[in-house]
Coordinates of C-alpha atoms in Angstrom, one line a residue:
M1 CA 0.0 0.0 0.0
I2 CA 1.2 3.5 -0.9
Y3 CA -0.4 6.2 1.3
L4 CA -0.6 9.6 -0.3
D5 CA -3.4 11.0 1.9
Y6 CA -1.6 12.8 4.6
A7 CA -3.9 15.7 4.3
A8 CA -6.7 13.5 5.5
T9 CA -4.8 12.1 8.5
T10 CA -1.3 11.2 9.6
P11 CA 0.0 8.3 11.6
V12 CA 0.8 8.9 15.2
D13 CA 4.5 9.7 15.5
S14 CA 6.4 7.1 17.7
E15 CA 7.8 9.8 19.9
V16 CA 4.4 11.3 20.4
L17 CA 2.9 7.9 21.3
E18 CA 5.7 7.4 23.8
V19 CA 4.9 10.6 25.8
M20 CA 1.2 9.6 25.7
L21 CA 1.4 6.1 27.1
P22 CA 1.9 7.0 30.7
Y23 CA -1.4 8.8 30.7
L24 CA -3.2 5.8 29.3
R25 CA -1.7 3.4 31.8
E26 CA -0.1 4.6 35.0
N27 CA -1.2 8.3 35.3
Y28 CA -4.8 7.7 34.2
G29 CA -6.5 10.1 36.7
N30 CA -9.3 12.5 35.9
P31 CA -7.8 16.0 35.8
D32 CA -10.8 17.3 37.7
S33 CA -10.4 15.0 40.6
V34 CA -8.8 16.5 43.8
H35 CA -6.7 13.5 44.8
T36 CA -3.1 12.8 43.8
A37 CA -3.9 10.9 40.6
G38 CA -6.2 13.7 39.5
R39 CA -3.7 16.4 40.3
S40 CA -1.0 14.6 38.4
A41 CA -3.2 14.5 35.3
A42 CA -4.2 18.2 35.8
H43 CA -0.5 19.1 35.9
A44 CA 0.1 17.3 32.6
V45 CA -2.8 19.2 31.0
S46 CA -1.5 22.5 32.4
E47 CA 2.0 21.9 31.1
A48 CA 0.6 20.9 27.7
R49 CA -1.5 24.0 27.5
A50 CA 1.6 26.2 28.3
R51 CA 3.6 24.4 25.6
A52 CA 0.9 24.7 23.0
A53 CA 0.5 28.4 23.9
A54 CA 4.2 29.0 23.5
V55 CA 4.2 27.5 20.0
L56 CA 1.5 30.1 19.2
N57 CA 3.2 32.9 21.2
R58 CA 0.0 33.3 23.2
H59 CA -1.1 33.1 26.8
P60 CA -2.0 29.6 28.1
L61 CA -5.5 30.9 29.1
E62 CA -6.2 31.6 25.5
V63 CA -5.9 27.9 24.6
F64 CA -8.9 25.7 24.9
F65 CA -8.7 22.0 24.2
T66 CA -11.4 20.4 22.0
S67 CA -12.1 17.0 20.5
G68 CA -10.6 18.1 17.2
G69 CA -10.8 20.6 14.4
T70 CA -14.5 20.1 13.6
E71 CA -15.5 21.0 17.2
A72 CA -13.1 24.0 17.3
D73 CA -14.5 25.2 13.9
N74 CA -18.1 24.8 15.0
W75 CA -17.5 26.5 18.3
A76 CA -15.9 29.5 16.7
V77 CA -18.2 30.0 13.8
R78 CA -21.4 29.5 15.8
Y79 CA -20.6 31.2 19.1
L80 CA -17.7 33.6 18.7
S81 CA -18.9 37.3 18.7
E82 CA -22.4 38.4 17.8
G83 CA -23.9 39.2 14.4
K84 CA -23.5 37.9 10.9
A85 CA -20.5 35.9 9.8
A86 CA -18.7 36.4 6.5
V87 CA -17.4 33.0 5.6
S88 CA -15.2 32.1 2.6
A89 CA -16.9 29.8 0.1
I90 CA -13.9 27.3 0.2
E91 CA -14.0 26.6 3.9
H92 CA -13.9 23.1 5.4
A93 CA -17.4 21.7 5.8
A94 CA -17.2 22.1 9.5
V95 CA -17.1 25.9 9.1
L96 CA -19.7 26.0 6.3
E97 CA -22.2 23.8 8.0
G98 CA -21.5 25.4 11.3
A99 CA -22.2 28.8 9.8
K100 CA -25.7 27.7 8.8
L101 CA -26.5 27.3 12.5
R102 CA -25.1 30.7 13.6
D103 CA -27.8 32.9 15.2
G104 CA -26.8 36.0 13.2
G105 CA -26.7 34.1 9.9
H106 CA -23.9 34.2 7.4
V107 CA -22.8 35.3 3.9
L108 CA -20.3 33.6 1.6
V109 CA -17.2 35.3 0.4
P110 CA -16.2 34.2 -3.1
A111 CA -12.9 32.8 -4.2
T112 CA -10.9 33.3 -7.4
A113 CA -10.4 30.6 -10.0
D114 CA -7.0 29.8 -8.3
G115 CA -8.7 29.2 -5.0
I116 CA -7.7 32.4 -3.3
V117 CA -10.0 34.6 -1.1
S118 CA -8.9 38.2 -1.7
P119 CA -8.9 40.9 1.0
E120 CA -11.1 42.9 -1.5
A121 CA -13.7 40.1 -1.6
V122 CA -13.7 40.0 2.2
A123 CA -14.1 43.8 2.4
S124 CA -17.0 43.7 -0.1
A125 CA -18.9 41.1 2.1
L126 CA -18.8 43.2 5.2
D127 CA -21.6 45.5 6.5
A128 CA -22.9 47.0 9.7
D129 CA -24.3 43.6 10.8
T130 CA -21.0 41.6 10.3
G131 CA -19.7 40.3 13.6
L132 CA -17.1 37.7 12.4
V133 CA -15.0 36.8 9.4
C134 CA -14.0 33.2 8.8
V135 CA -11.1 32.5 6.3
Q136 CA -8.9 29.4 6.6
A137 CA -5.2 29.7 6.5
A138 CA -4.8 27.1 3.7
N139 CA -7.4 25.1 1.8
N140 CA -7.7 21.5 2.7
E141 CA -8.4 20.3 -0.9
T142 CA -6.0 22.4 -3.0
G143 CA -3.6 23.6 -0.4
A144 CA -4.0 27.2 -1.6
I145 CA -2.5 29.5 1.1
Q146 CA -4.8 32.5 1.9
P147 CA -3.6 36.1 2.4
I148 CA -4.4 36.1 6.1
E149 CA -2.2 39.1 7.0
K150 CA -4.0 41.3 4.5
I151 CA -7.4 40.0 5.4
S152 CA -6.6 40.6 9.1
A153 CA -5.9 44.3 8.2
V154 CA -9.3 44.6 6.6
C155 CA -10.9 43.1 9.7
K156 CA -9.0 45.2 12.2
E157 CA -9.9 48.4 10.3
R158 CA -13.6 47.5 10.7
G159 CA -13.2 46.2 14.3
I160 CA -14.4 42.7 13.3
P161 CA -12.7 39.5 14.7
L162 CA -11.1 37.1 12.3
F163 CA -11.3 33.4 12.9
S164 CA -9.0 31.0 10.8
D165 CA -9.2 27.3 10.5
C166 CA -5.5 26.5 10.6
V167 CA -5.9 22.7 10.7
Q168 CA -4.3 22.0 7.3
A169 CA -1.6 24.6 7.7
A170 CA -0.3 23.7 11.1
G171 CA 2.6 21.5 9.8
E172 CA 3.8 24.0 7.2
L173 CA 3.0 27.6 8.0
D174 CA 4.3 29.7 10.9
L175 CA 1.7 29.5 13.6
K176 CA 3.1 32.4 15.6
E177 CA 2.5 34.6 12.7
L178 CA -1.0 33.3 12.1
A179 CA -1.9 33.6 15.7
F180 CA -0.6 37.2 15.7
H181 CA -3.0 38.1 12.8
C182 CA -6.0 36.1 13.9
D183 CA -8.4 36.7 16.8
A184 CA -9.1 33.0 17.0
L185 CA -7.8 29.9 15.2
A186 CA -8.4 26.1 15.2
L187 CA -5.9 23.2 15.2
S188 CA -6.3 19.4 15.0
G189 CA -3.9 16.7 16.3
H190 CA -4.3 14.1 13.6
K191 CA -2.9 16.4 10.9
I192 CA 0.4 16.7 12.7
Y193 CA 1.2 13.1 13.7
A194 CA -0.8 13.3 16.9
P195 CA -3.9 11.1 17.6
K196 CA -7.4 11.7 16.3
G197 CA -9.8 13.2 18.8
V198 CA -7.9 16.2 20.1
G199 CA -7.6 19.8 19.0
V200 CA -7.4 23.4 20.0
L201 CA -9.4 26.6 19.7
M202 CA -7.2 29.6 20.5
I203 CA -9.2 32.7 21.4
K204 CA -7.4 35.9 22.2
K205 CA -8.1 37.7 25.4
G206 CA -11.3 39.8 25.1
G207 CA -12.9 37.5 22.5
K208 CA -16.5 36.9 23.5
I209 CA -17.5 33.3 23.0
R210 CA -20.4 31.3 24.4
P211 CA -20.2 27.6 25.4
M212 CA -21.2 25.0 22.8
I213 CA -20.9 21.9 25.1
A214 CA -22.6 22.2 28.4
G215 CA -21.6 20.0 31.3
G216 CA -18.9 20.5 34.0
E217 CA -16.6 23.5 34.6
Q218 CA -13.8 22.2 32.4
E219 CA -11.9 24.7 30.2
R220 CA -12.8 27.7 32.4
G221 CA -16.5 26.8 32.3
L222 CA -16.7 27.2 28.5
R223 CA -16.3 23.6 27.3
G224 CA -17.8 20.7 29.4
G225 CA -16.5 17.2 29.3
T226 CA -13.6 15.2 30.8
L227 CA -10.4 16.1 29.1
N228 CA -8.5 13.7 26.9
V229 CA -5.3 13.9 28.9
A230 CA -3.2 11.5 26.9
G231 CA -4.3 13.1 23.6
I232 CA -3.6 16.6 25.0
V233 CA -0.1 15.6 26.0
G234 CA 0.5 14.1 22.6
F235 CA -0.9 17.1 20.8
A236 CA 1.4 19.5 22.6
H237 CA 4.4 17.4 21.8
A238 CA 3.4 16.9 18.2
L239 CA 2.7 20.6 17.7
E240 CA 6.2 21.5 18.9
R241 CA 7.7 18.9 16.6
A242 CA 5.6 20.0 13.6
Q243 CA 6.6 23.6 14.0
S244 CA 10.3 23.0 14.7
A245 CA 10.6 20.7 11.7
R246 CA 8.2 22.5 9.3
E247 CA 10.8 23.8 7.0
K248 CA 12.6 20.5 6.7
N249 CA 9.3 18.6 6.2
S250 CA 8.0 21.1 3.7
K251 CA 11.2 20.9 1.7
H252 CA 10.9 17.1 1.6
A253 CA 7.2 17.1 0.7
R254 CA 7.7 19.8 -2.0
A255 CA 10.5 17.8 -3.7
L256 CA 8.2 14.7 -3.9
R257 CA 5.1 16.7 -4.9
D258 CA 7.0 18.5 -7.7
L259 CA 8.5 15.2 -8.9
F260 CA 5.1 13.6 -8.9
E261 CA 3.5 16.5 -10.8
R262 CA 6.3 16.7 -13.4
E263 CA 5.9 13.0 -14.1
I264 CA 2.2 13.2 -14.3
K265 CA 2.3 16.2 -16.7
L266 CA 4.9 14.5 -18.8
R267 CA 2.5 11.7 -19.4
F268 CA -0.9 13.5 -19.5
G269 CA 0.1 17.0 -20.8
D270 CA -2.9 19.3 -21.1
K271 CA -5.3 16.5 -20.1
V272 CA -4.4 17.2 -16.4
R273 CA -4.7 20.4 -14.5
V274 CA -3.1 21.4 -11.2
D275 CA -5.6 23.2 -9.0
G276 CA -4.9 26.1 -6.8
E277 CA -1.9 28.5 -6.5
N278 CA 0.5 29.4 -3.8
R279 CA 0.0 26.0 -2.3
L280 CA 1.1 24.1 0.8
A281 CA 4.1 22.0 -0.1
N282 CA 2.5 18.6 0.5
I283 CA -0.7 18.9 -1.5
S284 CA -1.3 18.2 -5.2
H285 CA -4.9 18.5 -6.3
L286 CA -5.2 17.3 -9.9
T287 CA -8.2 17.3 -12.3
F288 CA -7.9 14.7 -15.0
E289 CA -9.8 15.3 -18.2
N290 CA -10.5 11.6 -18.8
A291 CA -11.1 10.4 -15.2
G292 CA -14.1 8.3 -14.6
E293 CA -16.2 8.2 -11.5
A294 CA -14.6 4.9 -10.5
L295 CA -11.0 6.3 -10.5
L296 CA -10.6 6.5 -6.8
A297 CA -11.8 3.0 -6.3
K298 CA -9.4 1.7 -9.0
L299 CA -6.5 3.6 -7.4
D300 CA -7.4 2.0 -4.1
L301 CA -7.6 -1.5 -5.6
C302 CA -4.1 -0.9 -7.1
G303 CA -2.8 0.0 -3.6
L304 CA -2.8 3.8 -3.8
C305 CA -4.6 5.7 -1.0
V306 CA -5.7 9.2 -2.0
S307 CA -8.8 11.3 -1.7
G308 CA -11.3 13.0 -4.1
G309 CA -11.1 16.2 -1.9
A310 CA -11.7 16.4 1.8
A311 CA -11.8 13.0 3.4
C312 CA -14.9 13.8 5.4
S313 CA -16.8 14.4 2.2
S314 CA -15.2 11.6 0.0
H315 CA -18.2 9.3 0.3
S316 CA -20.5 12.0 -1.2
A317 CA -21.6 11.9 -4.8
L318 CA -21.8 15.6 -4.8
P319 CA -19.2 17.7 -6.6
S320 CA -16.5 19.4 -4.5
H321 CA -17.8 22.7 -3.2
V322 CA -14.3 24.0 -3.3
M323 CA -14.0 23.3 -7.0
L324 CA -17.4 24.8 -7.6
A325 CA -16.4 28.0 -5.7
M326 CA -13.3 28.2 -8.0
G327 CA -15.6 28.2 -11.1
R328 CA -15.4 24.6 -12.2
T329 CA -18.3 22.8 -13.7
A330 CA -20.1 20.1 -11.7
D331 CA -18.5 17.5 -13.9
E332 CA -15.0 18.9 -13.4
A333 CA -15.6 19.2 -9.7
R334 CA -16.2 15.4 -9.5
R335 CA -13.0 14.6 -11.3
G336 CA -10.5 16.0 -8.9
V337 CA -8.0 13.9 -7.0
R338 CA -6.0 15.0 -4.0
F339 CA -2.6 13.5 -3.5
S340 CA -0.8 14.5 -0.3
F341 CA 2.7 13.7 0.9
G342 CA 4.1 13.2 4.4
K343 CA 7.4 13.2 6.2
D344 CA 7.7 9.4 5.6
T345 CA 6.8 9.4 1.9
T346 CA 9.7 8.2 -0.3
E347 CA 10.7 8.9 -3.9
E348 CA 10.2 5.3 -4.7
E349 CA 6.6 5.4 -3.5
T350 CA 6.1 8.6 -5.4
L351 CA 7.3 7.2 -8.7
H352 CA 5.3 4.0 -8.2
A353 CA 2.2 6.1 -7.5
V354 CA 2.7 7.8 -10.9
K355 CA 2.7 4.3 -12.5
I356 CA -0.5 3.4 -10.7
V357 CA -2.3 6.6 -11.9
L358 CA -1.2 5.9 -15.4
Q359 CA -2.4 2.3 -15.3
C360 CA -5.8 3.3 -13.8
L361 CA -6.4 6.1 -16.3
K362 CA -5.5 3.9 -19.2
E363 CA -8.3 1.5 -18.0
D364 CA -10.7 4.4 -18.1

């Protein structure tokens, strides 16, 4: 099996797993319990919160642990600030679907044919009722990196908070810089070699957010539920590793992605299109002119794991909303394939993946 779906999820790094294990076995206390076992777990959470905050260059009390990116996205887009939300049309489904449940309603901000949300488009979508802007740091299908600094300037000028889904960007972009420009941002563990089921919502001091999950007094009374101590410890460790090694990992992924695209273009010429511009180094979203609906299944049967866009929507027969927002036809939006590379991907795997794609498209 060749795995080229790192944008969907990553394996847990062995070092990350190692730091988690004590909190699954020996130190398994509930961090809200007042006894020794509970205090030990609470200390681990506190330490992990401080480490995650340091990566973002923020105060620990601005870091809230969640069950992952989807919860963090929903929490922000539904309950951060008051009024209408201006949401980019290429957001992850967690943001787009969450926006439909926002009390103040929402409007969509269009993207260009290259998958970029411009500051001008954001500015045009704002009015007196706008209370929140939501633009992701990098798109999860095309990898297109968004101009967050310039969008932040537009928001600051209007006094409107900016929330950014940074889930896909966390392993490649500078999170300190993103956290500086954003009023809130979301992260997820399983995109950075930590386990599934843990994430973060960072909200700067002064941000007004209501609870989404009622229960106990966890997370300063804003997010009920017993904390995933082992996952939180692993997340903090993985976040530090991801940011410290991001340039090295990006260089590795870019070399393989560029090799892959060169070989694909050499064989398919103008019958394949690379989607998006200014992309994350590890993502290659390609639209094949002669791809059939069964291409993903054929690639899988030949041992190549990839996605037709976001993994959470890959079972849907609907065309990609990201491709539609970029002006593609419904037919084109169904023919895209996302290949994504990780720190463990090899050149041999990459070249073999090219052969599999060629074989499967010949069959079509």
